[in-house]
Amino acid sequence: QVQLVESGGGLVQPGGSLRLSCSASGSIFSINSMGWYRQAPGKQRELVARISSGGITDSAAAVKGRFTISRDDAENTVYLQVNRVKPEDTAVYYCNAELRTSFRDLRNYEYWGQGTQVTVSS
């Protein structure tokens, strides 16, 4: 089994910053990509940013230039640096991983963390 654990959320003032972390553990053969998604009350879950095993990144237009995704391969950890936050950034942020669990099984599986709350308020 694979577990994803997020941390780093909390209350932050508009214009402030925080750093989210997500660590993957368990039966991991290789990670194809990891990403961050968020879901605000009454809204659909949306992609925030993702990073592939090759280091290719993508981010949503709403956060481009403010949020940065990065990874630490040795620790199977992905980070989201969140800068110049706005009230509309308030949401539960979820970590996602697309990965293989063994050498013999060629399929990629998706896993989700339980989420970490980010609240932007003065």
mmCIF file with all atom_site columns, C-alpha atoms in Angstrom:
data_model
loop_
_atom_site.group_PDB
_atom_site.id
_atom_site.type_symbol
_atom_site.label_atom_id
_atom_site.label_alt_id
_atom_site.label_comp_id
_atom_site.label_asym_id
_atom_site.label_entity_id
_atom_site.label_seq_id
_atom_site.pdbx_PDB_ins_code
_atom_site.Cartn_x
_atom_site.Cartn_y
_atom_site.Cartn_z
_atom_site.occupancy
_atom_site.B_iso_or_equiv
_atom_site.pdbx_formal_charge
_atom_site.auth_seq_id
_atom_site.auth_comp_id
_atom_site.auth_asym_id
_atom_site.auth_atom_id
_atom_site.pdbx_PDB_model_num
ATOM 1   C CA . GLN A 1 1   ? 0.000   0.000  0.000   1.00 0.00 ? 1   GLN A CA 1
ATOM 2   C CA . VAL A 1 2   ? 0.953   3.617  -0.534  1.00 0.00 ? 2   VAL A CA 1
ATOM 3   C CA . GLN A 1 3   ? 0.308   6.522  1.762   1.00 0.00 ? 3   GLN A CA 1
ATOM 4   C CA . LEU A 1 4   ? 0.518   10.231 1.035   1.00 0.00 ? 4   LEU A CA 1
ATOM 5   C CA . VAL A 1 5   ? 0.739   12.616 3.950   1.00 0.00 ? 5   VAL A CA 1
ATOM 6   C CA . GLU A 1 6   ? 0.406   16.377 3.536   1.00 0.00 ? 6   GLU A CA 1
ATOM 7   C CA . SER A 1 7   ? 1.506   19.057 5.934   1.00 0.00 ? 7   SER A CA 1
ATOM 8   C CA . GLY A 1 8   ? 2.113   22.784 6.068   1.00 0.00 ? 8   GLY A CA 1
ATOM 9   C CA . GLY A 1 9   ? -1.378  24.175 5.776   1.00 0.00 ? 9   GLY A CA 1
ATOM 10  C CA . GLY A 1 10  ? -2.849  26.753 8.074   1.00 0.00 ? 10  GLY A CA 1
ATOM 11  C CA . LEU A 1 11  ? -4.089  30.301 8.404   1.00 0.00 ? 11  LEU A CA 1
ATOM 12  C CA . VAL A 1 12  ? -2.210  32.931 6.432   1.00 0.00 ? 12  VAL A CA 1
ATOM 13  C CA . GLN A 1 13  ? -2.842  36.604 5.737   1.00 0.00 ? 13  GLN A CA 1
ATOM 14  C CA . PRO A 1 14  ? -3.383  37.906 2.210   1.00 0.00 ? 14  PRO A CA 1
ATOM 15  C CA . GLY A 1 15  ? -0.031  38.462 0.575   1.00 0.00 ? 15  GLY A CA 1
ATOM 16  C CA . GLY A 1 16  ? 1.654   35.966 2.837   1.00 0.00 ? 16  GLY A CA 1
ATOM 17  C CA . SER A 1 17  ? 3.416   32.708 2.097   1.00 0.00 ? 17  SER A CA 1
ATOM 18  C CA . LEU A 1 18  ? 3.531   29.108 3.196   1.00 0.00 ? 18  LEU A CA 1
ATOM 19  C CA . ARG A 1 19  ? 5.077   25.852 2.087   1.00 0.00 ? 19  ARG A CA 1
ATOM 20  C CA . LEU A 1 20  ? 3.108   22.641 1.695   1.00 0.00 ? 20  LEU A CA 1
ATOM 21  C CA . SER A 1 21  ? 4.791   19.249 1.845   1.00 0.00 ? 21  SER A CA 1
ATOM 22  C CA . CYS A 1 22  ? 3.658   15.802 0.773   1.00 0.00 ? 22  CYS A CA 1
ATOM 23  C CA . SER A 1 23  ? 5.581   12.633 1.514   1.00 0.00 ? 23  SER A CA 1
ATOM 24  C CA . ALA A 1 24  ? 4.819   9.309  -0.150  1.00 0.00 ? 24  ALA A CA 1
ATOM 25  C CA . SER A 1 25  ? 5.645   6.013  1.499   1.00 0.00 ? 25  SER A CA 1
ATOM 26  C CA . GLY A 1 26  ? 4.895   2.326  1.132   1.00 0.00 ? 26  GLY A CA 1
ATOM 27  C CA . SER A 1 27  ? 5.132   0.011  -1.878  1.00 0.00 ? 27  SER A CA 1
ATOM 28  C CA . ILE A 1 28  ? 6.597   2.407  -4.421  1.00 0.00 ? 28  ILE A CA 1
ATOM 29  C CA . PHE A 1 29  ? 8.539   1.146  -7.415  1.00 0.00 ? 29  PHE A CA 1
ATOM 30  C CA . SER A 1 30  ? 8.629   4.405  -9.330  1.00 0.00 ? 30  SER A CA 1
ATOM 31  C CA . ILE A 1 31  ? 6.739   7.675  -9.341  1.00 0.00 ? 31  ILE A CA 1
ATOM 32  C CA . ASN A 1 32  ? 5.567   8.957  -12.693 1.00 0.00 ? 32  ASN A CA 1
ATOM 33  C CA . SER A 1 33  ? 4.259   12.264 -11.412 1.00 0.00 ? 33  SER A CA 1
ATOM 34  C CA . MET A 1 34  ? 3.078   14.060 -8.325  1.00 0.00 ? 34  MET A CA 1
ATOM 35  C CA . GLY A 1 35  ? 0.825   17.032 -8.058  1.00 0.00 ? 35  GLY A CA 1
ATOM 36  C CA . TRP A 1 36  ? -1.232  19.344 -5.942  1.00 0.00 ? 36  TRP A CA 1
ATOM 37  C CA . TYR A 1 37  ? -4.966  19.850 -6.299  1.00 0.00 ? 37  TYR A CA 1
ATOM 38  C CA . ARG A 1 38  ? -7.331  22.010 -4.314  1.00 0.00 ? 38  ARG A CA 1
ATOM 39  C CA . GLN A 1 39  ? -11.013 22.110 -3.570  1.00 0.00 ? 39  GLN A CA 1
ATOM 40  C CA . ALA A 1 40  ? -12.880 25.103 -2.227  1.00 0.00 ? 40  ALA A CA 1
ATOM 41  C CA . PRO A 1 41  ? -16.333 24.768 -0.648  1.00 0.00 ? 41  PRO A CA 1
ATOM 42  C CA . GLY A 1 42  ? -18.985 24.227 -3.302  1.00 0.00 ? 42  GLY A CA 1
ATOM 43  C CA . LYS A 1 43  ? -16.450 23.907 -6.100  1.00 0.00 ? 43  LYS A CA 1
ATOM 44  C CA . GLN A 1 44  ? -14.890 21.093 -8.081  1.00 0.00 ? 44  GLN A CA 1
ATOM 45  C CA . ARG A 1 45  ? -11.431 19.854 -7.263  1.00 0.00 ? 45  ARG A CA 1
ATOM 46  C CA . GLU A 1 46  ? -8.946  21.518 -9.581  1.00 0.00 ? 46  GLU A CA 1
ATOM 47  C CA . LEU A 1 47  ? -5.339  21.077 -10.550 1.00 0.00 ? 47  LEU A CA 1
ATOM 48  C CA . VAL A 1 48  ? -2.939  23.510 -8.932  1.00 0.00 ? 48  VAL A CA 1
ATOM 49  C CA . ALA A 1 49  ? 0.405   22.203 -10.150 1.00 0.00 ? 49  ALA A CA 1
ATOM 50  C CA . ARG A 1 50  ? 2.077   18.960 -11.131 1.00 0.00 ? 50  ARG A CA 1
ATOM 51  C CA . ILE A 1 51  ? 5.575   17.694 -11.754 1.00 0.00 ? 51  ILE A CA 1
ATOM 52  C CA . SER A 1 52  ? 6.652   14.638 -13.732 1.00 0.00 ? 52  SER A CA 1
ATOM 53  C CA . SER A 1 53  ? 9.510   12.241 -13.087 1.00 0.00 ? 53  SER A CA 1
ATOM 54  C CA . GLY A 1 54  ? 11.414  14.103 -15.783 1.00 0.00 ? 54  GLY A CA 1
ATOM 55  C CA . GLY A 1 55  ? 10.976  17.395 -13.983 1.00 0.00 ? 55  GLY A CA 1
ATOM 56  C CA . ILE A 1 56  ? 8.368   18.852 -16.313 1.00 0.00 ? 56  ILE A CA 1
ATOM 57  C CA . THR A 1 57  ? 6.012   21.145 -14.444 1.00 0.00 ? 57  THR A CA 1
ATOM 58  C CA . ASP A 1 58  ? 2.601   22.550 -15.127 1.00 0.00 ? 58  ASP A CA 1
ATOM 59  C CA . SER A 1 59  ? 0.434   24.903 -13.121 1.00 0.00 ? 59  SER A CA 1
ATOM 60  C CA . ALA A 1 60  ? -2.992  26.447 -13.256 1.00 0.00 ? 60  ALA A CA 1
ATOM 61  C CA . ALA A 1 61  ? -3.343  29.931 -14.696 1.00 0.00 ? 61  ALA A CA 1
ATOM 62  C CA . ALA A 1 62  ? -4.786  31.196 -11.423 1.00 0.00 ? 62  ALA A CA 1
ATOM 63  C CA . VAL A 1 63  ? -1.590  30.417 -9.535  1.00 0.00 ? 63  VAL A CA 1
ATOM 64  C CA . LYS A 1 64  ? 1.048   30.836 -12.207 1.00 0.00 ? 64  LYS A CA 1
ATOM 65  C CA . GLY A 1 65  ? 3.812   33.111 -11.020 1.00 0.00 ? 65  GLY A CA 1
ATOM 66  C CA . ARG A 1 66  ? 2.805   32.753 -7.374  1.00 0.00 ? 66  ARG A CA 1
ATOM 67  C CA . PHE A 1 67  ? 3.006   29.015 -6.653  1.00 0.00 ? 67  PHE A CA 1
ATOM 68  C CA . THR A 1 68  ? 5.993   26.792 -7.339  1.00 0.00 ? 68  THR A CA 1
ATOM 69  C CA . ILE A 1 69  ? 6.077   23.002 -7.261  1.00 0.00 ? 69  ILE A CA 1
ATOM 70  C CA . SER A 1 70  ? 9.268   21.091 -6.560  1.00 0.00 ? 70  SER A CA 1
ATOM 71  C CA . ARG A 1 71  ? 10.330  17.638 -5.449  1.00 0.00 ? 71  ARG A CA 1
ATOM 72  C CA . ASP A 1 72  ? 12.892  15.705 -3.449  1.00 0.00 ? 72  ASP A CA 1
ATOM 73  C CA . ASP A 1 73  ? 13.275  12.339 -5.164  1.00 0.00 ? 73  ASP A CA 1
ATOM 74  C CA . ALA A 1 74  ? 15.339  10.815 -2.376  1.00 0.00 ? 74  ALA A CA 1
ATOM 75  C CA . GLU A 1 75  ? 12.492  11.371 0.061   1.00 0.00 ? 75  GLU A CA 1
ATOM 76  C CA . ASN A 1 76  ? 9.563   10.839 -2.347  1.00 0.00 ? 76  ASN A CA 1
ATOM 77  C CA . THR A 1 77  ? 8.387   14.265 -1.359  1.00 0.00 ? 77  THR A CA 1
ATOM 78  C CA . VAL A 1 78  ? 6.751   17.041 -3.310  1.00 0.00 ? 78  VAL A CA 1
ATOM 79  C CA . TYR A 1 79  ? 6.465   20.642 -2.174  1.00 0.00 ? 79  TYR A CA 1
ATOM 80  C CA . LEU A 1 80  ? 4.275   23.553 -3.063  1.00 0.00 ? 80  LEU A CA 1
ATOM 81  C CA . GLN A 1 81  ? 5.667   26.979 -2.295  1.00 0.00 ? 81  GLN A CA 1
ATOM 82  C CA . VAL A 1 82  ? 2.714   29.316 -2.010  1.00 0.00 ? 82  VAL A CA 1
ATOM 83  C CA . ASN A 1 83  ? 3.460   33.033 -2.304  1.00 0.00 ? 83  ASN A CA 1
ATOM 84  C CA . ARG A 1 84  ? 1.398   36.214 -2.389  1.00 0.00 ? 84  ARG A CA 1
ATOM 85  C CA . VAL A 1 85  ? -1.722  34.351 -1.390  1.00 0.00 ? 85  VAL A CA 1
ATOM 86  C CA . LYS A 1 86  ? -5.190  35.681 -2.099  1.00 0.00 ? 86  LYS A CA 1
ATOM 87  C CA . PRO A 1 87  ? -8.493  34.942 -0.353  1.00 0.00 ? 87  PRO A CA 1
ATOM 88  C CA . GLU A 1 88  ? -9.557  32.866 -3.346  1.00 0.00 ? 88  GLU A CA 1
ATOM 89  C CA . ASP A 1 89  ? -6.671  30.488 -2.616  1.00 0.00 ? 89  ASP A CA 1
ATOM 90  C CA . THR A 1 90  ? -8.583  29.258 0.416   1.00 0.00 ? 90  THR A CA 1
ATOM 91  C CA . ALA A 1 91  ? -9.212  25.541 -0.068  1.00 0.00 ? 91  ALA A CA 1
ATOM 92  C CA . VAL A 1 92  ? -8.254  22.074 1.010   1.00 0.00 ? 92  VAL A CA 1
ATOM 93  C CA . TYR A 1 93  ? -5.072  21.185 -0.807  1.00 0.00 ? 93  TYR A CA 1
ATOM 94  C CA . TYR A 1 94  ? -4.623  17.552 -1.793  1.00 0.00 ? 94  TYR A CA 1
ATOM 95  C CA . CYS A 1 95  ? -1.503  15.714 -2.828  1.00 0.00 ? 95  CYS A CA 1
ATOM 96  C CA . ASN A 1 96  ? -1.734  13.257 -5.707  1.00 0.00 ? 96  ASN A CA 1
ATOM 97  C CA . ALA A 1 97  ? 0.729   10.665 -6.950  1.00 0.00 ? 97  ALA A CA 1
ATOM 98  C CA . GLU A 1 98  ? 0.736   8.566  -10.094 1.00 0.00 ? 98  GLU A CA 1
ATOM 99  C CA . LEU A 1 99  ? 3.056   5.634  -9.539  1.00 0.00 ? 99  LEU A CA 1
ATOM 100 C CA . ARG A 1 100 ? 3.973   2.030  -10.102 1.00 0.00 ? 100 ARG A CA 1
ATOM 101 C CA . THR A 1 101 ? 4.037   -0.326 -7.152  1.00 0.00 ? 101 THR A CA 1
ATOM 102 C CA . SER A 1 102 ? 6.209   -3.124 -8.561  1.00 0.00 ? 102 SER A CA 1
ATOM 103 C CA . PHE A 1 103 ? 8.554   -4.147 -11.357 1.00 0.00 ? 103 PHE A CA 1
ATOM 104 C CA . ARG A 1 104 ? 6.130   -6.754 -12.736 1.00 0.00 ? 104 ARG A CA 1
ATOM 105 C CA . ASP A 1 105 ? 3.026   -4.587 -12.749 1.00 0.00 ? 105 ASP A CA 1
ATOM 106 C CA . LEU A 1 106 ? 3.368   -1.983 -15.490 1.00 0.00 ? 106 LEU A CA 1
ATOM 107 C CA . ARG A 1 107 ? 0.260   -0.087 -14.546 1.00 0.00 ? 107 ARG A CA 1
ATOM 108 C CA . ASN A 1 108 ? 0.258   3.320  -12.927 1.00 0.00 ? 108 ASN A CA 1
ATOM 109 C CA . TYR A 1 109 ? -1.966  3.810  -9.925  1.00 0.00 ? 109 TYR A CA 1
ATOM 110 C CA . GLU A 1 110 ? -3.262  7.028  -8.443  1.00 0.00 ? 110 GLU A CA 1
ATOM 111 C CA . TYR A 1 111 ? -3.167  7.838  -4.755  1.00 0.00 ? 111 TYR A CA 1
ATOM 112 C CA . TRP A 1 112 ? -4.493  10.795 -2.814  1.00 0.00 ? 112 TRP A CA 1
ATOM 113 C CA . GLY A 1 113 ? -3.617  12.305 0.495   1.00 0.00 ? 113 GLY A CA 1
ATOM 114 C CA . GLN A 1 114 ? -6.233  13.391 2.991   1.00 0.00 ? 114 GLN A CA 1
ATOM 115 C CA . GLY A 1 115 ? -5.624  17.068 2.361   1.00 0.00 ? 115 GLY A CA 1
ATOM 116 C CA . THR A 1 116 ? -4.391  20.065 4.287   1.00 0.00 ? 116 THR A CA 1
ATOM 117 C CA . GLN A 1 117 ? -6.454  23.197 4.840   1.00 0.00 ? 117 GLN A CA 1
ATOM 118 C CA . VAL A 1 118 ? -5.171  26.552 3.644   1.00 0.00 ? 118 VAL A CA 1
ATOM 119 C CA . THR A 1 119 ? -7.166  29.547 4.814   1.00 0.00 ? 119 THR A CA 1
ATOM 120 C CA . VAL A 1 120 ? -6.322  33.038 3.583   1.00 0.00 ? 120 VAL A CA 1
ATOM 121 C CA . SER A 1 121 ? -7.836  35.673 5.810   1.00 0.00 ? 121 SER A CA 1
ATOM 122 C CA . SER A 1 122 ? -6.924  38.860 7.622   1.00 0.00 ? 122 SER A CA 1
#
